[in-house]
Amino acid sequence: MLEIRNLNVEFSGKLAVRDTSFAVQPGESFGLVGESGSGKSTILRTVMGLNATWNGSISVDGQDVRKIPRKQLAKMVQMVFQDPYSSLHPRYVIGQQIAEPMKINGIANPERRTAELLELIGLGAKFQFRFPHELSGGQRQRVAIARALALSPKLLLLDEPTSALDVSIQAEILNLLNRLRKELGLTFVIVSHDLAVISYMCERLMVMRNAQPVETLTREQLRSGAIAEDYTKALIAAA
Ligand SMILES: Nc1ncnc2c1ncn2[C@@H]1O[C@H](COP(=O)(O)OP(=O)(O)OP(=O)(O)O)[C@@H](O)[C@H]1O
Ligand SMILES: [Mg+2]
């Protein structure tokens, strides 16, 4: 579903991602962990076409992202950001914000599908008339997820999707994401600082440091401590 080979991303002469490769299978949930500034968000943003200069290759569902028109890419892959407060527009009601990408892409019946999406993510259709400030943090993150699903993408890139939320609400959102992955056959790439979140959500994970992968582990290796690299051991000890 996602294949990244020898990716390099540079900002003003400094590499934010260096010679990074990994692949994510259809239906898999893949974690990215590592210290702040190690390049995790940059990888996700580059897949989405949000970074102009990079080299290497990225393919989504077997297609080279450089050859996928922007509107088509938006139907294949969507991103959910950490902060549901800043990712929703304060002046528009929820329903408008979920329907917007469908209108842009000429999807039939955006209003009906908006109501269906609000049911799917557990809020209910009546929420479409509310403004973001009338929702809790967890409810806003549900809306951000509904909007990401509006164009029925198969791949979701989740950048710290629960770290802005209370612990009790975090679990609700993680369980929602797990249910959606199963029901809709989604593939996830999840960035998190929280190894417990990664271990709960992901079958495999890649540890990053200084713009480069340190190692890739299965969930079983993470849980049993079958770890090769000292950096990963320190990360787990710190957690
Ligand atoms: N648009 C940008 N312009 C310039 N530098 C950037 C830009 N985006 C990221 N960087 C730099 O690239 C490096 C990697 O940043 P990135 O946001 O990918 O890290 P991260 O692993 O997601 O960190 P965190 O865990 O804190 O979110 C950092 O040094 C950052 O300052
Ligand atoms: Mg980040």
XYZ file of C-alpha atoms in Angstrom, residues 42-230:
189
model
C 8.353 14.984 7.455
C 7.958 11.470 6.023
C 4.158 11.652 6.297
C 4.003 15.155 4.853
C 6.196 14.135 1.944
C 3.873 11.223 1.101
C 0.980 13.716 1.057
C 2.815 15.942 -1.418
C 3.298 18.707 1.167
C 7.069 18.929 0.731
C 8.279 20.179 -2.607
C 11.878 18.944 -2.615
C 12.786 15.359 -1.981
C 14.408 12.470 -3.771
C 14.028 8.736 -3.738
C 10.772 7.009 -4.580
C 7.357 6.862 -2.944
C 4.514 4.741 -4.221
C 0.980 4.427 -2.916
C -0.994 1.359 -3.936
C 1.711 0.555 -6.466
C 1.663 3.978 -8.142
C 4.483 6.520 -8.134
C 3.178 9.562 -6.198
C 4.978 11.883 -8.621
C 2.620 10.632 -11.331
C -0.610 10.719 -9.329
C -2.633 13.918 -9.883
C -3.287 15.758 -6.620
C -7.040 15.135 -6.581
C -6.486 11.441 -7.204
C -3.887 11.231 -4.415
C -6.421 12.775 -2.014
C -8.745 9.844 -2.744
C -5.987 7.339 -1.949
C -4.317 8.750 1.150
C -5.334 11.201 3.882
C -3.650 12.527 6.989
C -4.944 13.121 10.525
C -3.002 15.626 12.602
C -2.217 15.838 16.289
C -4.234 18.868 17.181
C -7.949 18.695 16.386
C -8.288 22.321 17.547
C -6.168 23.757 14.768
C -7.078 21.257 12.038
C -10.751 22.357 11.953
C -11.863 25.783 10.773
C -13.492 27.705 13.657
C -16.085 29.539 11.529
C -17.704 26.640 9.663
C -20.059 24.029 11.025
C -18.800 20.447 11.159
C -21.037 19.238 8.323
C -19.637 21.805 5.892
C -16.080 20.809 6.739
C -16.713 17.117 6.177
C -18.650 17.756 2.952
C -16.079 20.165 1.477
C -13.603 17.591 0.079
C -16.530 15.643 -1.401
C -17.854 18.761 -3.152
C -14.407 19.598 -4.532
C -14.100 16.066 -5.877
C -17.615 15.879 -7.317
C -18.792 13.050 -5.028
C -22.554 12.487 -5.276
C -24.792 13.300 -2.282
C -22.196 14.916 0.000
C -24.852 15.826 2.606
C -26.101 12.268 2.948
C -22.583 10.887 3.083
C -21.639 13.486 5.728
C -24.477 12.218 7.918
C -23.336 8.621 7.337
C -19.740 9.495 8.238
C -20.868 11.183 11.456
C -22.763 8.013 12.395
C -19.761 5.866 11.462
C -17.394 7.720 13.793
C -19.908 7.591 16.627
C -21.140 11.181 16.892
C -24.433 11.034 14.996
C -25.779 13.156 12.152
C -27.092 15.924 14.414
C -23.505 17.026 15.081
C -23.251 18.402 11.538
C -24.823 21.690 12.653
C -22.328 22.339 15.454
C -19.265 24.560 15.348
C -15.866 23.171 16.425
C -15.917 25.185 19.685
C -19.098 23.327 20.627
C -17.219 20.002 20.678
C -14.796 18.364 23.115
C -11.254 17.517 22.019
C -12.145 13.862 21.493
C -15.255 14.788 19.483
C -13.176 17.111 17.311
C -10.671 14.359 16.629
C -13.592 12.121 15.586
C -14.658 14.842 13.154
C -11.112 15.106 11.777
C -11.192 11.334 11.221
C -14.602 11.552 9.495
C -13.264 14.248 7.197
C -10.174 12.174 6.404
C -12.497 9.307 5.430
C -14.780 11.452 3.239
C -13.070 10.462 -0.021
C -12.799 6.783 1.029
C -8.986 6.580 1.069
C -7.375 3.205 1.756
C -4.325 4.660 3.525
C -4.451 6.912 6.605
C -1.380 8.713 7.925
C -1.953 9.501 11.597
C 0.483 11.973 13.154
C 0.222 11.739 16.962
C -3.554 11.283 16.622
C -4.228 11.080 20.364
C -1.398 12.956 22.066
C -3.440 16.144 22.480
C -6.198 14.227 24.295
C -6.897 13.078 27.863
C -5.777 9.527 28.561
C -9.362 8.233 28.909
C -10.338 9.801 25.584
C -7.159 8.498 23.912
C -8.347 4.920 24.378
C -11.745 5.719 22.805
C -10.100 7.222 19.725
C -7.626 4.330 19.383
C -10.469 1.820 19.599
C -12.445 3.792 17.023
C -9.437 3.723 14.692
C -9.028 -0.026 15.178
C -12.695 -0.610 14.398
C -12.509 1.562 11.275
C -9.368 -0.215 10.077
C -11.187 -3.551 10.297
C -14.536 -2.408 8.883
C -13.128 -0.340 6.017
C -10.002 -2.404 5.301
C -7.723 0.579 5.949
C -3.937 0.696 6.138
C -2.380 2.909 8.834
C 0.932 4.632 9.373
C 0.897 5.976 12.933
C 3.420 8.365 14.449
C 3.496 8.393 18.236
C 5.871 9.144 21.082
C 3.961 6.637 23.149
C 5.289 3.088 22.777
C 2.216 1.693 24.530
C 0.045 3.278 21.826
C 2.279 1.851 19.083
C 2.335 -1.583 20.676
C -1.485 -1.548 20.943
C -2.114 -0.252 17.434
C 0.700 -1.513 15.165
C 1.904 -4.873 13.895
C 5.320 -3.417 13.057
C 7.212 -0.254 13.867
C 10.279 1.604 12.719
C 12.469 3.512 15.155
C 13.960 6.764 13.830
C 16.839 8.875 15.069
C 18.692 11.775 13.450
C 16.678 11.594 10.234
C 17.380 7.873 9.770
C 15.840 4.515 10.623
C 17.507 2.753 13.554
C 15.651 -0.556 13.264
C 12.321 -2.113 12.364
C 10.578 -4.393 14.866
C 7.467 -6.493 15.023
C 5.025 -5.930 17.880
C 6.150 -9.283 19.335
C 9.799 -8.206 19.311
C 8.852 -4.930 20.998
C 6.823 -6.735 23.678
C 9.367 -9.476 24.352
C 12.344 -7.097 24.333
C 14.019 -8.856 21.375
C 15.741 -5.641 20.361
C 19.097 -5.204 18.645
C 19.865 -1.517 18.952
C 20.926 0.286 22.126
